GROMACS .gro file of C-alpha atoms in nm:
model
   85
    1UNK     CA    1   0.261   1.982  -0.239
    2UNK     CA    2   0.196   2.350  -0.286
    3UNK     CA    3  -0.052   2.329   0.001
    4UNK     CA    4   0.223   2.207   0.235
    5UNK     CA    5   0.499   2.457   0.156
    6UNK     CA    6   0.312   2.745  -0.003
    7UNK     CA    7   0.276   2.829  -0.370
    8UNK     CA    8   0.570   3.068  -0.392
    9UNK     CA    9   0.820   2.831  -0.230
   10UNK     CA   10   0.689   2.542  -0.436
   11UNK     CA   11   0.731   2.741  -0.758
   12UNK     CA   12   1.086   2.838  -0.660
   13UNK     CA   13   1.180   2.479  -0.573
   14UNK     CA   14   1.035   2.354  -0.900
   15UNK     CA   15   1.214   2.624  -1.098
   16UNK     CA   16   1.553   2.551  -0.942
   17UNK     CA   17   1.504   2.178  -0.989
   18UNK     CA   18   1.429   2.221  -1.359
   19UNK     CA   19   1.727   2.456  -1.402
   20UNK     CA   20   1.956   2.203  -1.232
   21UNK     CA   21   1.820   1.921  -1.450
   22UNK     CA   22   1.875   2.126  -1.765
   23UNK     CA   23   2.230   2.204  -1.651
   24UNK     CA   24   2.303   1.834  -1.602
   25UNK     CA   25   2.155   1.754  -1.944
   26UNK     CA   26   2.365   2.029  -2.100
   27UNK     CA   27   2.684   1.897  -1.942
   28UNK     CA   28   2.593   1.548  -2.058
   29UNK     CA   29   2.540   1.678  -2.412
   30UNK     CA   30   2.884   1.838  -2.411
   31UNK     CA   31   3.047   1.516  -2.290
   32UNK     CA   32   2.908   1.323  -2.588
   33UNK     CA   33   2.887   0.994  -2.397
   34UNK     CA   34   2.599   0.744  -2.400
   35UNK     CA   35   2.405   0.935  -2.664
   36UNK     CA   36   2.119   0.688  -2.693
   37UNK     CA   37   2.047   0.705  -2.321
   38UNK     CA   38   2.088   1.080  -2.332
   39UNK     CA   39   1.830   1.115  -2.610
   40UNK     CA   40   1.586   0.893  -2.418
   41UNK     CA   41   1.631   1.094  -2.097
   42UNK     CA   42   1.582   1.422  -2.282
   43UNK     CA   43   1.250   1.296  -2.414
   44UNK     CA   44   1.142   1.157  -2.076
   45UNK     CA   45   1.234   1.477  -1.893
   46UNK     CA   46   1.056   1.708  -2.134
   47UNK     CA   47   0.755   1.477  -2.158
   48UNK     CA   48   0.725   1.483  -1.777
   49UNK     CA   49   0.739   1.864  -1.782
   50UNK     CA   50   0.470   1.862  -2.049
   51UNK     CA   51   0.248   1.636  -1.838
   52UNK     CA   52   0.320   1.826  -1.516
   53UNK     CA   53   0.220   2.159  -1.671
   54UNK     CA   54  -0.082   2.006  -1.849
   55UNK     CA   55   0.066   2.108  -2.185
   56UNK     CA   56   0.034   2.480  -2.118
   57UNK     CA   57   0.404   2.564  -2.123
   58UNK     CA   58   0.587   2.344  -2.362
   59UNK     CA   59   0.395   2.155  -2.630
   60UNK     CA   60   0.597   2.302  -2.917
   61UNK     CA   61   0.912   2.270  -2.706
   62UNK     CA   62   0.844   1.896  -2.672
   63UNK     CA   63   0.837   1.863  -3.051
   64UNK     CA   64   1.165   2.056  -3.078
   65UNK     CA   65   1.330   1.832  -2.817
   66UNK     CA   66   1.214   1.521  -3.004
   67UNK     CA   67   1.384   1.644  -3.321
   68UNK     CA   68   1.693   1.748  -3.126
   69UNK     CA   69   1.713   1.406  -2.962
   70UNK     CA   70   1.713   1.236  -3.300
   71UNK     CA   71   1.979   1.473  -3.433
   72UNK     CA   72   2.207   1.408  -3.133
   73UNK     CA   73   2.227   1.036  -3.209
   74UNK     CA   74   2.543   0.915  -3.381
   75UNK     CA   75   2.528   0.916  -3.760
   76UNK     CA   76   2.575   0.538  -3.778
   77UNK     CA   77   2.252   0.482  -3.587
   78UNK     CA   78   2.049   0.723  -3.795
   79UNK     CA   79   2.160   0.632  -4.144
   80UNK     CA   80   2.246   0.262  -4.168
   81UNK     CA   81   1.987   0.184  -4.431
   82UNK     CA   82   1.714   0.431  -4.353
   83UNK     CA   83   1.639   0.706  -4.105
   84UNK     CA   84   1.533   0.569  -3.766
   85UNK     CA   85   1.227   0.760  -3.644
   0.00000   0.00000   0.00000
Protein backbone atom coordinates (compact mmCIF):
# COMPACT_ATOMS: atom_id res chain seq x y z
CA UNK A 1 0.00 0.00 0.00
CA UNK A 2 2.92 2.31 0.60
CA UNK A 3 3.68 2.09 -3.12
CA UNK A 4 0.22 3.46 -3.95
CA UNK A 5 0.05 6.43 -1.58
CA UNK A 6 3.68 7.08 -0.73
CA UNK A 7 5.59 6.05 2.37
CA UNK A 8 5.05 9.25 4.33
CA UNK A 9 1.27 9.34 3.84
CA UNK A 10 1.04 5.62 4.56
CA UNK A 11 2.97 6.06 7.82
CA UNK A 12 0.73 8.96 8.85
CA UNK A 13 -2.45 7.02 8.06
CA UNK A 14 -1.19 4.02 9.99
CA UNK A 15 -0.17 6.18 12.95
CA UNK A 16 -3.54 7.93 13.16
CA UNK A 17 -5.38 4.63 12.81
CA UNK A 18 -3.43 3.09 15.69
CA UNK A 19 -3.97 6.20 17.84
CA UNK A 20 -7.71 6.08 17.15
CA UNK A 21 -7.83 2.35 17.98
CA UNK A 22 -5.97 2.93 21.24
CA UNK A 23 -8.39 5.75 22.11
CA UNK A 24 -11.38 3.46 21.53
CA UNK A 25 -9.76 0.73 23.64
CA UNK A 26 -9.07 3.26 26.39
CA UNK A 27 -12.66 4.46 26.42
CA UNK A 28 -13.84 0.86 26.48
CA UNK A 29 -11.55 0.16 29.45
CA UNK A 30 -13.03 3.10 31.35
CA UNK A 31 -16.58 1.93 30.66
CA UNK A 32 -15.87 -1.45 32.28
CA UNK A 33 -18.37 -3.32 30.08
CA UNK A 34 -17.85 -6.67 28.35
CA UNK A 35 -14.46 -7.23 29.93
CA UNK A 36 -13.86 -10.67 28.44
CA UNK A 37 -14.38 -9.39 24.91
CA UNK A 38 -12.29 -6.35 25.73
CA UNK A 39 -9.37 -8.49 26.90
CA UNK A 40 -9.60 -10.62 23.75
CA UNK A 41 -9.66 -7.56 21.48
CA UNK A 42 -6.68 -6.03 23.29
CA UNK A 43 -4.69 -9.17 22.62
CA UNK A 44 -5.82 -9.41 18.99
CA UNK A 45 -5.04 -5.76 18.31
CA UNK A 46 -1.58 -5.84 19.83
CA UNK A 47 -0.79 -9.21 18.24
CA UNK A 48 -1.72 -7.76 14.83
CA UNK A 49 0.58 -4.79 15.46
CA UNK A 50 3.32 -7.22 16.44
CA UNK A 51 2.85 -9.20 13.23
CA UNK A 52 2.53 -6.08 11.07
CA UNK A 53 5.81 -4.64 12.37
CA UNK A 54 7.57 -8.03 12.22
CA UNK A 55 8.17 -7.88 15.97
CA UNK A 56 10.53 -4.92 15.76
CA UNK A 57 8.41 -2.46 17.72
CA UNK A 58 6.46 -4.20 20.38
CA UNK A 59 7.49 -7.69 21.48
CA UNK A 60 7.84 -6.73 25.14
CA UNK A 61 4.73 -4.56 24.82
CA UNK A 62 2.77 -7.62 23.69
CA UNK A 63 3.79 -9.45 26.87
CA UNK A 64 2.72 -6.46 28.97
CA UNK A 65 -0.67 -6.30 27.22
CA UNK A 66 -1.20 -10.02 27.83
CA UNK A 67 -0.68 -9.52 31.57
CA UNK A 68 -2.85 -6.40 31.55
CA UNK A 69 -5.63 -8.26 29.76
CA UNK A 70 -5.66 -10.93 32.44
CA UNK A 71 -5.67 -8.33 35.21
CA UNK A 72 -8.63 -6.48 33.65
CA UNK A 73 -10.87 -9.55 33.89
CA UNK A 74 -13.36 -9.61 36.76
CA UNK A 75 -12.09 -11.21 39.94
CA UNK A 76 -14.73 -13.95 39.81
CA UNK A 77 -13.36 -15.21 36.51
CA UNK A 78 -9.75 -15.22 37.63
CA UNK A 79 -10.04 -16.77 41.06
CA UNK A 80 -12.89 -19.29 41.17
CA UNK A 81 -10.71 -22.24 42.06
CA UNK A 82 -7.45 -21.38 40.39
CA UNK A 83 -5.96 -18.63 38.27
CA UNK A 84 -7.10 -18.84 34.65
CA UNK A 85 -4.08 -18.39 32.36
